[in-house]
CSV table of C-alpha atoms and ligand atoms in Angstrom, one decimal:
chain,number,residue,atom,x,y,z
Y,1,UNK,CA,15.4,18.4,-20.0
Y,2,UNK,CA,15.1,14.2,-19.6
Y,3,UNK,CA,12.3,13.7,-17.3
Y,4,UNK,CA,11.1,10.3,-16.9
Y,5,UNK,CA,8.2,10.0,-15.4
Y,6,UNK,CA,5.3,6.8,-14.7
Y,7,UNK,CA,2.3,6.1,-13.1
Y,8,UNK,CA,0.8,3.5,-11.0
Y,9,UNK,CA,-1.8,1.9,-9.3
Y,10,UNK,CA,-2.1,-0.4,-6.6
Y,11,UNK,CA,-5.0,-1.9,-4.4
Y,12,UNK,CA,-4.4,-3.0,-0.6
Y,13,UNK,CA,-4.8,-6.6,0.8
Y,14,UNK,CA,-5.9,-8.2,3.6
Y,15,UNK,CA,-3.9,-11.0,4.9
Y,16,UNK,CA,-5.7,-14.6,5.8
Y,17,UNK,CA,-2.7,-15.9,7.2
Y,18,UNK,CA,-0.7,-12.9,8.2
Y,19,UNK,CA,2.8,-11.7,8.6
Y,20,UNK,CA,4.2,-10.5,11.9
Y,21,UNK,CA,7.9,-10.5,12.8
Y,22,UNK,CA,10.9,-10.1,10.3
Y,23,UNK,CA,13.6,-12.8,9.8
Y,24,UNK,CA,15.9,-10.3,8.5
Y,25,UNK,CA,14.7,-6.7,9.3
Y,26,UNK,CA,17.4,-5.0,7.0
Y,27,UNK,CA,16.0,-6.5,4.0
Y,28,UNK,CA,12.4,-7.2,5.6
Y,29,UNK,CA,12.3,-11.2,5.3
Y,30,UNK,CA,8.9,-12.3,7.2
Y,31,UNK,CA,9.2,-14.3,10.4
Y,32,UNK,CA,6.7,-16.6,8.2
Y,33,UNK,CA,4.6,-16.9,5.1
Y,34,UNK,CA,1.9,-15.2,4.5
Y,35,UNK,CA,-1.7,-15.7,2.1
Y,36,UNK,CA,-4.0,-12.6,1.3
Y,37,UNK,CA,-6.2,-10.9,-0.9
Y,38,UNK,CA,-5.4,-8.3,-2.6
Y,39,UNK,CA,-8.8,-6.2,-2.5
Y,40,UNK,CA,-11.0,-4.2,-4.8
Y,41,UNK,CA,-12.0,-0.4,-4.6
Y,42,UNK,CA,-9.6,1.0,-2.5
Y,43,UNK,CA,-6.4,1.9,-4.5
Y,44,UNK,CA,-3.2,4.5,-4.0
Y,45,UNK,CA,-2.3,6.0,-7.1
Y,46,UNK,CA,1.7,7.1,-7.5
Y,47,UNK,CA,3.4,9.3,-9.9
Y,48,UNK,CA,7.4,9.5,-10.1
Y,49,UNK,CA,9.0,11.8,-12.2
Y,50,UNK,CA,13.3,11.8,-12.1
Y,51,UNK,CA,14.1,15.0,-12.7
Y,52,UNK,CA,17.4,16.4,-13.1
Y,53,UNK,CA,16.9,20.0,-11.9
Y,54,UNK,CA,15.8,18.3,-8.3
Y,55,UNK,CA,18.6,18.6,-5.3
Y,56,UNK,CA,16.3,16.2,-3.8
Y,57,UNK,CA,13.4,13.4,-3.4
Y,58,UNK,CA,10.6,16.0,-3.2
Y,59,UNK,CA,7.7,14.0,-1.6
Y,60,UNK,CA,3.8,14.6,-1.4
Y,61,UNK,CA,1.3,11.9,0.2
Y,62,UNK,CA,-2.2,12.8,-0.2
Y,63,UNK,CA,-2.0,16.5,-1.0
Y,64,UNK,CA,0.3,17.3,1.4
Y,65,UNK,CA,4.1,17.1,1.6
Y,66,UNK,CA,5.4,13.5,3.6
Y,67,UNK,CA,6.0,13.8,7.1
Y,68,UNK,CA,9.7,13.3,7.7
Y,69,UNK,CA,9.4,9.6,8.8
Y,70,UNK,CA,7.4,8.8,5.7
Y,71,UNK,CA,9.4,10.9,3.2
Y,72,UNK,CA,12.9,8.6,4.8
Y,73,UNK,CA,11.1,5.8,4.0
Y,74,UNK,CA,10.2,6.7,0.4
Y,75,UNK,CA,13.5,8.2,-0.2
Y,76,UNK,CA,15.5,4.6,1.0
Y,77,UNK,CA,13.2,2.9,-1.0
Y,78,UNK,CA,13.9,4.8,-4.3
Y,79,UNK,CA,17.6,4.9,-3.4
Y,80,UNK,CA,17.2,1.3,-4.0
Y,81,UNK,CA,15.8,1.6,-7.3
Y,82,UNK,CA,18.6,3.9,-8.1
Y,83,UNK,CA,21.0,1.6,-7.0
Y,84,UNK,CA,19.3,-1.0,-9.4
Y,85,UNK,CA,19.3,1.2,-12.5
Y,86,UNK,CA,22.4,3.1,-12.0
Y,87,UNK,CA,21.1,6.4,-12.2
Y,88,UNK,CA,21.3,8.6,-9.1
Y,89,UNK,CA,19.1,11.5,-10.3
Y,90,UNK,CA,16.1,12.6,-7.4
Y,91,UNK,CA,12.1,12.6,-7.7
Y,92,UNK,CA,9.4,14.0,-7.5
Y,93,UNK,CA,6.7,11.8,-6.2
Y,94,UNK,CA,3.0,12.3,-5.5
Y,95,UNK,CA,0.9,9.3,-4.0
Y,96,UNK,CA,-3.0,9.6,-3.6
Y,97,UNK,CA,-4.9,7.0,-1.4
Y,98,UNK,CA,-8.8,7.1,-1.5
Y,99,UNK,CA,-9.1,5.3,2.2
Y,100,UNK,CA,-7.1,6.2,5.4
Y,101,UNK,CA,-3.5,5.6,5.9
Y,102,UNK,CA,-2.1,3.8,9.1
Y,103,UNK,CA,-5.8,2.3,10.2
Y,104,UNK,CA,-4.5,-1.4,9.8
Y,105,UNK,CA,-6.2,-0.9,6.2
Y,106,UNK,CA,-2.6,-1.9,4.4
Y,107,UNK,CA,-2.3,1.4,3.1
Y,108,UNK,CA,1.8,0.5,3.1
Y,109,UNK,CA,0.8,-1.9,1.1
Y,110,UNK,CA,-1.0,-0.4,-1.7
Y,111,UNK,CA,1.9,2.4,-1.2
Y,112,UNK,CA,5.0,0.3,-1.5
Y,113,UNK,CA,3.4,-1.7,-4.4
Y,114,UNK,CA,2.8,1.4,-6.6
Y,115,UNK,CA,5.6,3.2,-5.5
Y,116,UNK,CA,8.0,0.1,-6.4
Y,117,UNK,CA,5.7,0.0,-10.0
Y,118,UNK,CA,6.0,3.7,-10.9
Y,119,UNK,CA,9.5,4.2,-9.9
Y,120,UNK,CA,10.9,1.0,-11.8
Y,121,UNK,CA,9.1,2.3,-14.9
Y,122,UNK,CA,9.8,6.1,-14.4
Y,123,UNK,CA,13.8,4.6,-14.3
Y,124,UNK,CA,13.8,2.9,-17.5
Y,125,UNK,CA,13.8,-0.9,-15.3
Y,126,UNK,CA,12.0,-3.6,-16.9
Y,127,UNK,CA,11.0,-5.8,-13.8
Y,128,UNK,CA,8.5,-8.7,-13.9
Y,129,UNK,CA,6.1,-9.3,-11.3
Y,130,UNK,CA,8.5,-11.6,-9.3
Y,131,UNK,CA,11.5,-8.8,-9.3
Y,132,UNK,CA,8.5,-6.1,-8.4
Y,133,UNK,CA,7.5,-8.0,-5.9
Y,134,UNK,CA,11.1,-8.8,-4.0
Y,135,UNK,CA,11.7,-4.9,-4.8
Y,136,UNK,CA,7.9,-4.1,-3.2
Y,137,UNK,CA,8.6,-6.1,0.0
Y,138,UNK,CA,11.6,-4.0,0.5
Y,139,UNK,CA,9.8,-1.5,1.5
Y,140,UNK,CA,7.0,-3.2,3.1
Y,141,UNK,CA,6.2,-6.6,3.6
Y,142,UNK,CA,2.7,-6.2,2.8
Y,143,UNK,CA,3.6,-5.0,-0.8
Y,144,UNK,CA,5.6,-7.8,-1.9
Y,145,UNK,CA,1.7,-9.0,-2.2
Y,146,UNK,CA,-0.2,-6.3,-3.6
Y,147,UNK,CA,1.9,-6.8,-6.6
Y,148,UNK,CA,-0.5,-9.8,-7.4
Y,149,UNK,CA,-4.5,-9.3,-7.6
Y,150,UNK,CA,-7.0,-12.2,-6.0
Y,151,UNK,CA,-5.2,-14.5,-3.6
Y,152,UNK,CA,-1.8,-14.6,-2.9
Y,153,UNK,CA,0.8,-16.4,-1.6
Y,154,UNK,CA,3.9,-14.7,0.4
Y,155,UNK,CA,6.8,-16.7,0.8
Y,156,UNK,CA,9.8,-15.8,3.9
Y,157,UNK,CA,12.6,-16.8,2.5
Y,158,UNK,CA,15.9,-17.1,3.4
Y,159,UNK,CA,17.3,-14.8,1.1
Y,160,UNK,CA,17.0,-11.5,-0.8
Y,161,UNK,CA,15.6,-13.3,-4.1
Y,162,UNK,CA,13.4,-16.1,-2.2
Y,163,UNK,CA,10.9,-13.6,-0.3
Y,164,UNK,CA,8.2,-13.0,-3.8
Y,165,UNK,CA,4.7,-13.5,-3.9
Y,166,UNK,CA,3.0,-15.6,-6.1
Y,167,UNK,CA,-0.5,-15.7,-7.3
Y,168,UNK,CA,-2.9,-18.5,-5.8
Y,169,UNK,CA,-5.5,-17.9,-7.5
Y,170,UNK,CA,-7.0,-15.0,-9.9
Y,171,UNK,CA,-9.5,-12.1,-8.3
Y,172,UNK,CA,-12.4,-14.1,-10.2
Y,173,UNK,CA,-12.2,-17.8,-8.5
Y,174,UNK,CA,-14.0,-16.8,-5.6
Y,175,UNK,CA,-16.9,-13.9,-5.0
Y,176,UNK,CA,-15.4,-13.0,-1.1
Y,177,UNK,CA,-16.3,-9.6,-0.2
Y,178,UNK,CA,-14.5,-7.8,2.6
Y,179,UNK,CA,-16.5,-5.5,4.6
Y,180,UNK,CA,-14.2,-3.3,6.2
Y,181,UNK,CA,-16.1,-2.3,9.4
Y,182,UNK,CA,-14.1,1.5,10.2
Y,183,UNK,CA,-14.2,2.1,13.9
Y,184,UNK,CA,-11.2,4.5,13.9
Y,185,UNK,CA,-9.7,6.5,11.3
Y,186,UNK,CA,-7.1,8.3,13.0
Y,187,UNK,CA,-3.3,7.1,11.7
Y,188,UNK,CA,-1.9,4.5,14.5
Y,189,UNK,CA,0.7,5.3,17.4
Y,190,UNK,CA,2.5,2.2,16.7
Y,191,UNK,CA,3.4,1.2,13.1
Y,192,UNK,CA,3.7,-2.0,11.9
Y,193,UNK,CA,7.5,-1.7,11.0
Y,194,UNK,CA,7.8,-0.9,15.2
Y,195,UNK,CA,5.5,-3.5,15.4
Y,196,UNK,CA,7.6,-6.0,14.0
Y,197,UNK,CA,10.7,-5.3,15.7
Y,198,UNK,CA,9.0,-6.3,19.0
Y,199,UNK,CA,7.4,-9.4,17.9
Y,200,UNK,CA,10.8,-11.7,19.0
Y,201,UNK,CA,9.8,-10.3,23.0
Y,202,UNK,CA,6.9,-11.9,22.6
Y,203,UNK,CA,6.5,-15.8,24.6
Y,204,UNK,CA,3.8,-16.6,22.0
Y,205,UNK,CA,5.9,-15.7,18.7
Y,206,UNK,CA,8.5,-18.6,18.3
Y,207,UNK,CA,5.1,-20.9,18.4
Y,208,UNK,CA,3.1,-18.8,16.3
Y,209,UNK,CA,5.6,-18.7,13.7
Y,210,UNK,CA,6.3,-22.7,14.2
Y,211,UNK,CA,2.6,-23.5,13.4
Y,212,UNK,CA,2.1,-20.6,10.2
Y,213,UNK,CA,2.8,-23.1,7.1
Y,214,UNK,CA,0.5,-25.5,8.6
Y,215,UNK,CA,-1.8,-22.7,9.1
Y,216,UNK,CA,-1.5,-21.7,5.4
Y,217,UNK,CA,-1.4,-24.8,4.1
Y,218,UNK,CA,-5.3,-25.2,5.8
Y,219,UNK,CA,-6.3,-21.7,4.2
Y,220,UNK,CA,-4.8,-22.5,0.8
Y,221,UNK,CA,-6.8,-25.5,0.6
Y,222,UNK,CA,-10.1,-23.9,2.0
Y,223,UNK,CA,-9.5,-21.2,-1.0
Y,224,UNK,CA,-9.2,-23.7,-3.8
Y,225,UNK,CA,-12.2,-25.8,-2.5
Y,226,UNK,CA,-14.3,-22.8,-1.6
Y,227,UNK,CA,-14.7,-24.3,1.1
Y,228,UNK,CA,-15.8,-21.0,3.9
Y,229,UNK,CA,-16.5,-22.6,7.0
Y,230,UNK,CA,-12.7,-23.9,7.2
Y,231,UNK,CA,-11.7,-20.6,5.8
Y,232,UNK,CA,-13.5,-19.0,8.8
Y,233,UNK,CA,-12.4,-20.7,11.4
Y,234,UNK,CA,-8.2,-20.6,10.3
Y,235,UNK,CA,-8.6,-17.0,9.1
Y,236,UNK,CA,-9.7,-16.1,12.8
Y,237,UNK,CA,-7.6,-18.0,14.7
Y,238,UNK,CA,-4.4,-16.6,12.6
Y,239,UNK,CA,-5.8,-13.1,13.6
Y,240,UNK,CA,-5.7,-13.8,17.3
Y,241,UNK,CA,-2.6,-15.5,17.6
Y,242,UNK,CA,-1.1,-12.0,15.6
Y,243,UNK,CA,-3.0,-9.8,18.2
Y,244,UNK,CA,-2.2,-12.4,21.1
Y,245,UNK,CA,1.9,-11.5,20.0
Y,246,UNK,CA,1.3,-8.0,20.0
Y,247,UNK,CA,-0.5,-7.8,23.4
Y,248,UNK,CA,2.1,-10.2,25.1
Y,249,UNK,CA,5.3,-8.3,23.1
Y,250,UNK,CA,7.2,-6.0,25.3
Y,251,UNK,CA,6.4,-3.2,25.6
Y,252,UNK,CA,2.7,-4.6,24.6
Y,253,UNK,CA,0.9,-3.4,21.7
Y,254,UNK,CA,-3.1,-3.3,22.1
Y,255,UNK,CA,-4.8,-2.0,18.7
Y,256,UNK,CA,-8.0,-3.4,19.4
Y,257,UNK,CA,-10.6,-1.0,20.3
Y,258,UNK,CA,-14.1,-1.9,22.5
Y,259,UNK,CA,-15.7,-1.7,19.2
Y,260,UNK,CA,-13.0,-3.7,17.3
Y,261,UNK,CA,-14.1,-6.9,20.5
Y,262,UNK,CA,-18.4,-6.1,20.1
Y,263,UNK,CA,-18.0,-6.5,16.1
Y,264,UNK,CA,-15.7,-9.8,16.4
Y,265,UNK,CA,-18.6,-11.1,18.9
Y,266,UNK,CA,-21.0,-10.0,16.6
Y,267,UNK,CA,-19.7,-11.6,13.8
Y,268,UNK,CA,-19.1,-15.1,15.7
Y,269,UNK,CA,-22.9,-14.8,16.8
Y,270,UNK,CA,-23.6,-14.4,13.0
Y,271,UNK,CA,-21.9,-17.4,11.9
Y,272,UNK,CA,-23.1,-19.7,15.0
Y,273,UNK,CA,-26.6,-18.3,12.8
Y,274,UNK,CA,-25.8,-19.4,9.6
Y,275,UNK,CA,-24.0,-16.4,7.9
Y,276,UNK,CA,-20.8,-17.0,6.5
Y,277,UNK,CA,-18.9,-14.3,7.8
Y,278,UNK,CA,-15.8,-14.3,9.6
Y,279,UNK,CA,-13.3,-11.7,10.9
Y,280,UNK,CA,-9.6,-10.8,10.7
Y,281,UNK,CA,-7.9,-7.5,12.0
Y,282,UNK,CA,-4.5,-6.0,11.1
Y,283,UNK,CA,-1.9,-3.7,12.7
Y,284,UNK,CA,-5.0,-0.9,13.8
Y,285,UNK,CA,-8.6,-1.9,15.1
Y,286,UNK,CA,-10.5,-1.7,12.3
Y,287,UNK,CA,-12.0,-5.1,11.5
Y,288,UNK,CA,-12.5,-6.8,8.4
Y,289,UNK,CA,-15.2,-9.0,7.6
Y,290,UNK,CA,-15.1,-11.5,5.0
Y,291,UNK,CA,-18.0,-12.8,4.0
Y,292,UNK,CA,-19.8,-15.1,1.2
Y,293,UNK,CA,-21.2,-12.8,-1.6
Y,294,UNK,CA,-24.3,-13.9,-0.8
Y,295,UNK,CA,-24.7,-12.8,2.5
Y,296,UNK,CA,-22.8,-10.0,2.4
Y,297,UNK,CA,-25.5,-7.8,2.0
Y,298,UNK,CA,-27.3,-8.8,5.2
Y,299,UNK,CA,-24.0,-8.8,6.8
Y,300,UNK,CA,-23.6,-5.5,6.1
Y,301,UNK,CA,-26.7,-4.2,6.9
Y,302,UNK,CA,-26.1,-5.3,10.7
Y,303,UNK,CA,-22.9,-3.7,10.6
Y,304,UNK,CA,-24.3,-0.4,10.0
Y,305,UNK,CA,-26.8,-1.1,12.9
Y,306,UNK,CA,-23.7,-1.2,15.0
Y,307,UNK,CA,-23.0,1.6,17.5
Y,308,UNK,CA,-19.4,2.9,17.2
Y,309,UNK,CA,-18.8,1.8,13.6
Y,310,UNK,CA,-17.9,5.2,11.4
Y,311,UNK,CA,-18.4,3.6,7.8
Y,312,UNK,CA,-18.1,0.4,6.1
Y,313,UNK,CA,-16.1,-0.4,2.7
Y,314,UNK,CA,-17.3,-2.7,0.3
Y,315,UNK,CA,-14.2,-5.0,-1.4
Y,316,UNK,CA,-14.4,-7.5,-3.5
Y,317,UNK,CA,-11.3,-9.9,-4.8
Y,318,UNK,CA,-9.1,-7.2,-6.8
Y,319,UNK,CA,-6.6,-6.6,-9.3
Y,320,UNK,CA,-2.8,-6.6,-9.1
Y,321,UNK,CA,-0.5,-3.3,-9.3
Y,322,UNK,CA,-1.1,-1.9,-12.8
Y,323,UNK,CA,1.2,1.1,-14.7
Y,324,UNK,CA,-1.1,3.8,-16.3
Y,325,UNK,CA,-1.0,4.8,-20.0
Y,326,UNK,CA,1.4,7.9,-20.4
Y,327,UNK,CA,4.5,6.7,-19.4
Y,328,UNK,CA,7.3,8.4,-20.8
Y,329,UNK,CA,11.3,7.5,-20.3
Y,330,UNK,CA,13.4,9.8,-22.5
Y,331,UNK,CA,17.0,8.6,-23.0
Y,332,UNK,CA,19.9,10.2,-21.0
J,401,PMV,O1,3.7,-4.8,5.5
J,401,PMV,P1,3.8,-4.3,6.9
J,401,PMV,O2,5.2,-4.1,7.4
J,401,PMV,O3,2.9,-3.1,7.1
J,401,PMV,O4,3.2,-5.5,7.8
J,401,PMV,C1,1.9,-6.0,7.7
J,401,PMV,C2,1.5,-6.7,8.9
J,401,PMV,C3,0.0,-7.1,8.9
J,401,PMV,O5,-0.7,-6.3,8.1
J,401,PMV,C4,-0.4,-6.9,10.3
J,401,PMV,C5,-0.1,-8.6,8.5
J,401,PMV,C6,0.0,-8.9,7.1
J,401,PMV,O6,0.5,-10.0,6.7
J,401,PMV,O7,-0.4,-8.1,6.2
């Protein structure tokens, strides 16, 4: 019986200068560009076997089998990749994340991009990064980067074949470590696909979006010069005019917690002190903090000294989605 079958494995990022709003919500075309890094440690690991004896996409997340809204989502995305390699024949998939999913810790990202590597391969499709990347971001933005390790560069585009990601620079041109400071790790009410569909009722949007390629343009150059304080001060300011646009969105959308606001004080205190540390916080309360290797260990150290915080993951600059050995593709 042909089984084809592929595995593969793919880190989150966090996003510098980040993404909120579709263009084009059908095929997922940001609202703006985006620049992230793709980080260490934390990794989803998907397996997709096509399998002719299936009646259908048979779908398990973490151990479990996918919820139905999870599961539609997996299933649209492969029907894409079936589309692309003219084979309609189901799945079976099984996805493993070692952090929480839906905790504004880009799990959809590390998802998407492992999902979009595994099932290409499984199907016989010989994509480069570029292609991965367009496929990734069709079924979450966020992917279309984690197909890329270190920094990287998410373009909107106008089209289909113009929204890719592109690699700024490799995991190794700058020791940042992210210390993702956990406050909550329950899965959030509001997703970020919900998320983006209400960015447009938001006042602050149209000028958030009109300002983002200056704003990249800033971090892109703080990256390549190392140059942290300017880092700092763009990466936080793109973080609260994303969570400004979701609070002022209709209906609004608050996923900062009281101990998401005591560690972004915190961490502004630290800096006004000399550390080089600054934060950024996605679609869920937990906050990242990026720091200088250097003083990320005294950094972290205060974290854990926090009240309210339930664990803090260590990530340094990581690698881009990568297949596992064992990939088979029998001829049909
Ligand atoms: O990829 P999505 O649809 O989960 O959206 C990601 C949105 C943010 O994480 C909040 C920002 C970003 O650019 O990663």
């Amino acid at each position: 019986m042909p089984e084809n079958r592929a595995t593969a494995i793919a880190s989150p990022n966090i996003a510098f200068i980040k993404y909120w709003g579709n263009r084009d919500p059908a095929l997922r075309l940001p609202a703006n560009a985006s620049l992230s890094m793709t980080i260490a440690s934390l990794q989803t690991e998907t397996t997709v076997i096509f399998d002719e004896r299936l009646e259908s996409d048979q779908i398990e997340i973490n151990g479990i089998p996918a919820a139905e809204k999870a599961a539609s989502r997996v299933t649209l995305h492969l029907d894409l990749i079936r589309a692309l390699s003219g084979n309609p024949t189901f799945a079976s998939i099984r996805s493993q994340s070692n952090f929480p999913a839906g905790a504004g810790i880009a799990s959809s990202a590390s998802a998407f991009a492992a999902l979009t590597a595994a099932a290409s391969a499984a199907a016989g499709l010989e994509l480069n990064k570029k292609q991965l990347s367009i496929l990734a971001r069709r079924g979450s933005g966020s992917a279309a980067r984690s197909i890329f390790g270190g920094f990287v560069q998410l373009f909107s585009g106008d089209v289909n074949e113009d929204g890719y990601a592109e690699q700024l620079a490799p995991a190794n041109h700058w020791q940042l470590i992210d210390l993702i400071a956990v406050v909550r790790k329950e899965h959030k009410s509001t997703g970020s696909s919900e998320g983006h569909h209400l960015a447009p009722t938001s006042p602050i949007q149209a000028v958030r979006v009109q300002d983002a390629a200056h704003r990249l343009e800033i971090c892109k150059k703080a990256i390549l010069q190392k140059d942290f304080l300017s880092l700092a001060r763009i990466v936080e300011l793109d973080s609260n005019l994303m969570h400004s646009v979701m609070m002022t969105s209709d209906p609004p959308l608050l996923y900062l917690e009281p101990e998401s606001i005591n560690i972004m004080k915190h961490v502004t205190r630290w800096r006004e002190n000399g550390l080089d540390v600054c934060y950024t916080i996605d679609a869920g309360p937990n906050v990242h903090c990026i720091c200088s290797s250097d003083d990320s260990f005294e950094v972290e150290s205060q974290l854990r000294s926090i009240d309210g915080i339930l664990d803090v993951f260590r990530c340094a600059p990581g690698n881009g989605v990568a297949l596992t050995a064992n990939n088979e593709q029998t001829p049909q």
